[in-house]
PDB file of C-alpha atoms in Angstrom:
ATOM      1  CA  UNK Y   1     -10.236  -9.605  12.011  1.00 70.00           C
ATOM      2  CA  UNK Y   2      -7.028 -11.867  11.741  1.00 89.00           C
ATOM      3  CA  UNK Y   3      -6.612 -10.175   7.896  1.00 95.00           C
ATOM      4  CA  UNK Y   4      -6.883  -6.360   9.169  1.00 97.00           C
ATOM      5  CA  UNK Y   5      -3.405  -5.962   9.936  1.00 97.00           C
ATOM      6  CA  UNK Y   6      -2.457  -7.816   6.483  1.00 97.00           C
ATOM      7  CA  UNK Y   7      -4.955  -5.397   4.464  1.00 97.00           C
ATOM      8  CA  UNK Y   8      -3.285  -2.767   6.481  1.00 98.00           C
ATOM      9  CA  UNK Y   9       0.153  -3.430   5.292  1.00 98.00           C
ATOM     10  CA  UNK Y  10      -1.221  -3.988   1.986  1.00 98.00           C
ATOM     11  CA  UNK Y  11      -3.056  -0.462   1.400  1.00 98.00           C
ATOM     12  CA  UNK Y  12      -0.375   1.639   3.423  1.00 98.00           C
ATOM     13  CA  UNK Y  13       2.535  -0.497   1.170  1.00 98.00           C
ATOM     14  CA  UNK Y  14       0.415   1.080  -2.086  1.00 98.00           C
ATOM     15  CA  UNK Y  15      -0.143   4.635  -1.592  1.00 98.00           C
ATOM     16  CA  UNK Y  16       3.432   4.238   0.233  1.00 98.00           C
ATOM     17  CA  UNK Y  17       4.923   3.078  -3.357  1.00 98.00           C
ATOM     18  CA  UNK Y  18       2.955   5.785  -5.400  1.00 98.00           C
ATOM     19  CA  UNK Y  19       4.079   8.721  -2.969  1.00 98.00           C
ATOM     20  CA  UNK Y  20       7.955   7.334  -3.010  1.00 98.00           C
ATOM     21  CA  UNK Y  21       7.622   6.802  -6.794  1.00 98.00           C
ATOM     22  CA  UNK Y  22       6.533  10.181  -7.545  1.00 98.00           C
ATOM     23  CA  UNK Y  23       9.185  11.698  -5.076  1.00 98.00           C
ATOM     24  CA  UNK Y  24      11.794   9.520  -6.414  1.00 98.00           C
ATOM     25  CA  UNK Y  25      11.819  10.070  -9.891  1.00 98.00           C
ATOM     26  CA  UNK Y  26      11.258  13.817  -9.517  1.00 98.00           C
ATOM     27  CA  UNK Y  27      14.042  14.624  -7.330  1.00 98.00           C
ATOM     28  CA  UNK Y  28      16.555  14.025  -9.362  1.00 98.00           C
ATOM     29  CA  UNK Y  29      14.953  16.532 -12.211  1.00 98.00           C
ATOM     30  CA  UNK Y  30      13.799  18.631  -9.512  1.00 98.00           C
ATOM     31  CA  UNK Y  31      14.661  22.380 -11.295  1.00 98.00           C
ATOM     32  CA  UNK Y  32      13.157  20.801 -14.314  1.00 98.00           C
ATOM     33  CA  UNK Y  33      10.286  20.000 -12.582  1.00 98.00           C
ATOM     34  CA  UNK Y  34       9.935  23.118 -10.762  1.00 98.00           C
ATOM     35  CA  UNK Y  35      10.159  24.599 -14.037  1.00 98.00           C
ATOM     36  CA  UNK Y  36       6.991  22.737 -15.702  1.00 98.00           C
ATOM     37  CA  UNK Y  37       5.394  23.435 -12.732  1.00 98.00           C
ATOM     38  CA  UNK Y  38       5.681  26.727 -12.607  1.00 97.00           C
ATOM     39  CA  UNK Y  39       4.481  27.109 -16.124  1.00 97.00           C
ATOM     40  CA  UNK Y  40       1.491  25.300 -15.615  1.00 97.00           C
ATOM     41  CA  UNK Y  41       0.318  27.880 -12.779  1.00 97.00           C
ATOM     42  CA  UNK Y  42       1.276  30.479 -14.975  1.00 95.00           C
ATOM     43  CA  UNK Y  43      -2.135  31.299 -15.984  1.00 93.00           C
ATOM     44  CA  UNK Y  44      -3.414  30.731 -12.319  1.00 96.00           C
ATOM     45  CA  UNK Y  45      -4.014  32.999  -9.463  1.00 96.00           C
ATOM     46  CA  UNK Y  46      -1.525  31.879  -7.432  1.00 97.00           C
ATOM     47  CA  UNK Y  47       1.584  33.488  -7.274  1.00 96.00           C
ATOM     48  CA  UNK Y  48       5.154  32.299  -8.213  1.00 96.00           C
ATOM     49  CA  UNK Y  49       5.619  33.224  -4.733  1.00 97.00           C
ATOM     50  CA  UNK Y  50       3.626  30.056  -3.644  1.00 97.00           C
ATOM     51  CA  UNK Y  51       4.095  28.150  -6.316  1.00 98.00           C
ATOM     52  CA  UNK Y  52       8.526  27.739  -6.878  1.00 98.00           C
ATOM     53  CA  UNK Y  53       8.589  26.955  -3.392  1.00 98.00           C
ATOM     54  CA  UNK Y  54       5.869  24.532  -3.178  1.00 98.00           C
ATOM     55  CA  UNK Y  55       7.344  23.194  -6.545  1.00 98.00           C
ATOM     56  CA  UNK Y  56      10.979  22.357  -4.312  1.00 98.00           C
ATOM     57  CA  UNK Y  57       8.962  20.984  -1.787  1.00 98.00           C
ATOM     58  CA  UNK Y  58       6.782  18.318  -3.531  1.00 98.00           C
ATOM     59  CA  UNK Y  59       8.702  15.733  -4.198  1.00 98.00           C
ATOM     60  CA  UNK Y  60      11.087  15.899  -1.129  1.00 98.00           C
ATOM     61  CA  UNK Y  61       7.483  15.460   0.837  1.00 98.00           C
ATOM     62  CA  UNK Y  62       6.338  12.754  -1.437  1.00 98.00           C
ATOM     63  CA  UNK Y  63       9.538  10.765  -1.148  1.00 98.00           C
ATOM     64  CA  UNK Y  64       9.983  10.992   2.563  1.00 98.00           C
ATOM     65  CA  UNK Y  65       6.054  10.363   3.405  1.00 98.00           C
ATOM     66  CA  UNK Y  66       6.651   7.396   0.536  1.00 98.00           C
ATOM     67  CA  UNK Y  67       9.535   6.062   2.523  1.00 98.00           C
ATOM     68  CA  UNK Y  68       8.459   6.207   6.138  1.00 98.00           C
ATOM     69  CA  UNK Y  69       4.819   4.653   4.957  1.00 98.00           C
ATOM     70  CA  UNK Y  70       6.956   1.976   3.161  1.00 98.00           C
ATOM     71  CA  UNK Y  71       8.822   1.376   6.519  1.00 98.00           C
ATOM     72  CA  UNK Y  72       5.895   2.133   8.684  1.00 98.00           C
ATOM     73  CA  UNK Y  73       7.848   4.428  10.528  1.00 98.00           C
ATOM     74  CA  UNK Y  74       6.014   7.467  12.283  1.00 98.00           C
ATOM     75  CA  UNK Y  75       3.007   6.421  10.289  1.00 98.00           C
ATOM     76  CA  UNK Y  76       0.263   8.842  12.055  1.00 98.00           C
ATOM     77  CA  UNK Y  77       2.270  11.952  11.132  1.00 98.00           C
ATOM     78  CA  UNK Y  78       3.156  10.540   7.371  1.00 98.00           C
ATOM     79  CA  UNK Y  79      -0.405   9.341   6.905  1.00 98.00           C
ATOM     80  CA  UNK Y  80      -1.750  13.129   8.165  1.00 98.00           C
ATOM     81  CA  UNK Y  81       1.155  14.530   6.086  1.00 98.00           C
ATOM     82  CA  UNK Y  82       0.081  13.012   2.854  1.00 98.00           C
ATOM     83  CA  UNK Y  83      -3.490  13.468   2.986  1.00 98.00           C
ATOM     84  CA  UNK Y  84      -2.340  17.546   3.661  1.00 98.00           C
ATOM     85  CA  UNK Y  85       0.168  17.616   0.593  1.00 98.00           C
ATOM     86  CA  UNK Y  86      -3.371  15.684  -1.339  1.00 98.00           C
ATOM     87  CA  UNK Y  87      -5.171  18.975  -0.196  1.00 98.00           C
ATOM     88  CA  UNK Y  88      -3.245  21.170  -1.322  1.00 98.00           C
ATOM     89  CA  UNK Y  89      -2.152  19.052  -4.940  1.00 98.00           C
ATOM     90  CA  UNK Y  90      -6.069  19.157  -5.075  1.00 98.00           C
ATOM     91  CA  UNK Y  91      -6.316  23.010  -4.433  1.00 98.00           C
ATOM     92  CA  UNK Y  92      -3.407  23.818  -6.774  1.00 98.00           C
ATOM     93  CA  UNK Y  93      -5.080  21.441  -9.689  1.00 98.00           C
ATOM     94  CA  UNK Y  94      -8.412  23.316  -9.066  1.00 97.00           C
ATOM     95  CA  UNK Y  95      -6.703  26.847 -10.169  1.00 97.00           C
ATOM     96  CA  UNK Y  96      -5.408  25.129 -13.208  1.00 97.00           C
ATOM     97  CA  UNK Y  97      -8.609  23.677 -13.922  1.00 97.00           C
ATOM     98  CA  UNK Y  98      -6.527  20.286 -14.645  1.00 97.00           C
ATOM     99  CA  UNK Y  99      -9.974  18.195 -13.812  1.00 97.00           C
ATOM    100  CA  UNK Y 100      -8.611  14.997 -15.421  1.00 97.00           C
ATOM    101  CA  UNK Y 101      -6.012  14.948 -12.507  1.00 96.00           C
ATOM    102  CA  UNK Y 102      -8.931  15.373  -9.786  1.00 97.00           C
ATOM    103  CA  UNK Y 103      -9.606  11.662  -9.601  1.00 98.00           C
ATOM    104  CA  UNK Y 104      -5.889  10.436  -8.864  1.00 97.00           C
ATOM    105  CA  UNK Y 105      -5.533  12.975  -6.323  1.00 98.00           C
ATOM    106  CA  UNK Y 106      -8.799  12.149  -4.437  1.00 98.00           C
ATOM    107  CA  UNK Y 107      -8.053   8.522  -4.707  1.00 98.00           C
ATOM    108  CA  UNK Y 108      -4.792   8.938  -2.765  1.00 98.00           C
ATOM    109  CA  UNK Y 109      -6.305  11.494  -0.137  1.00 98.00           C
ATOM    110  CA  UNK Y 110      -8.991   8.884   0.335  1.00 98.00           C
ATOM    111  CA  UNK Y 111      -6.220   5.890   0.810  1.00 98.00           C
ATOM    112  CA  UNK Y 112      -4.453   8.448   3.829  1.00 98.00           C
ATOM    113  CA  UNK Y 113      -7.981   8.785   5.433  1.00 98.00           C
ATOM    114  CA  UNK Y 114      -8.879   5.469   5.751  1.00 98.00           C
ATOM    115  CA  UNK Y 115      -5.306   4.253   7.050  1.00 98.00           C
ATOM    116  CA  UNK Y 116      -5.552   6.927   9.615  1.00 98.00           C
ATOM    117  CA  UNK Y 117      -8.752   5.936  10.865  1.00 98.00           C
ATOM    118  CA  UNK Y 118      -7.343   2.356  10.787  1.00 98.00           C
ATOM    119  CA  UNK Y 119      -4.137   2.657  12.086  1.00 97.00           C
ATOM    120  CA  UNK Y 120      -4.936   0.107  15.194  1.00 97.00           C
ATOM    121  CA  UNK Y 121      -4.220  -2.035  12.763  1.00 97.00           C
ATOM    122  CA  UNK Y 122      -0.596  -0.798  11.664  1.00 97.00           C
ATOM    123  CA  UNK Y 123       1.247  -3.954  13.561  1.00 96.00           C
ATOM    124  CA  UNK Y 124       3.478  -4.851  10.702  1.00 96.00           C
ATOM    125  CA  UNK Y 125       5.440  -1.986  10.673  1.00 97.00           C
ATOM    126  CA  UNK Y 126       8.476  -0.249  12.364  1.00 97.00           C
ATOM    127  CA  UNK Y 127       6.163   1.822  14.996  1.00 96.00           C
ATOM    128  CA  UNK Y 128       5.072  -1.905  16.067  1.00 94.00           C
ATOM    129  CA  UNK Y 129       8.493  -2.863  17.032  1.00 93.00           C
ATOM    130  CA  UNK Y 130       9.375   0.565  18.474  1.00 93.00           C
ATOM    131  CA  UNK Y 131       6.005   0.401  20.790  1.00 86.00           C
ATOM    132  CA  UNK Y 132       7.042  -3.010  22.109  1.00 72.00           C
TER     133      UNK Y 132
END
């Protein structure tokens, strides 16, 4: 039990660094990667309409839910956050048929579900301090 909090940090500190990672090196590219993106539903049923906006949105989402999980700020929300922007990366690589992706994707919406059913033991972290 005296570990928890430590595996905790540990797991929430790696999906943390992947999420700010992808965020951060994407935003400042961001039209470029709009772009690709947008090519690569091209041949997809969903419309530009969903997709250039989404496409904006990604990495702003990733590096914010990257940054508070790296802080441990407002964990809950970022933790519920990312595993929704997992379900929908999931459902956008499905209508792409981009199967090779699949595993990456369910790894990381598998790391948000079990931090959120763990998050008693998110006590090093920001929220800790603010609680206190």
């Amino acid at each position: 039990m005296e570990n928890n909090p430590i595996v905790f940090l540990l797991l929430r500190l790696a999906v943390a660094a992947s999420m700010f990672g992808h965020g951060l090196v994407r935003l400042p590219k961001l039209n470029g990667f709009s772009a690709w993106m947008v090519k690569s539903f091209e041949k997809s049923m969903l419309p530009d309409l969903l997709v250039v906006p989404f496409s904006y949105a990604l990495p702003i989402a990733e590096f914010i839910i990257g940054l508070l999980l790296l802080l441990g700020l407002f964990t809950r929300a970022s933790l519920i956050g990312g595993g929704v922007v997992m379900v929908l990366l999931i459902f956008g690589t499905a209508m792409i048929e981009n199967w090779e992706a699949l595993p990456s994707q369910l790894i990381h919406a598998v790391f948000f579900a079990v931090l959120l059913a763990f998050i008693q033991y998110n006590t090093i972290a920001v929220d800790h301090l603010i609680k206190k």
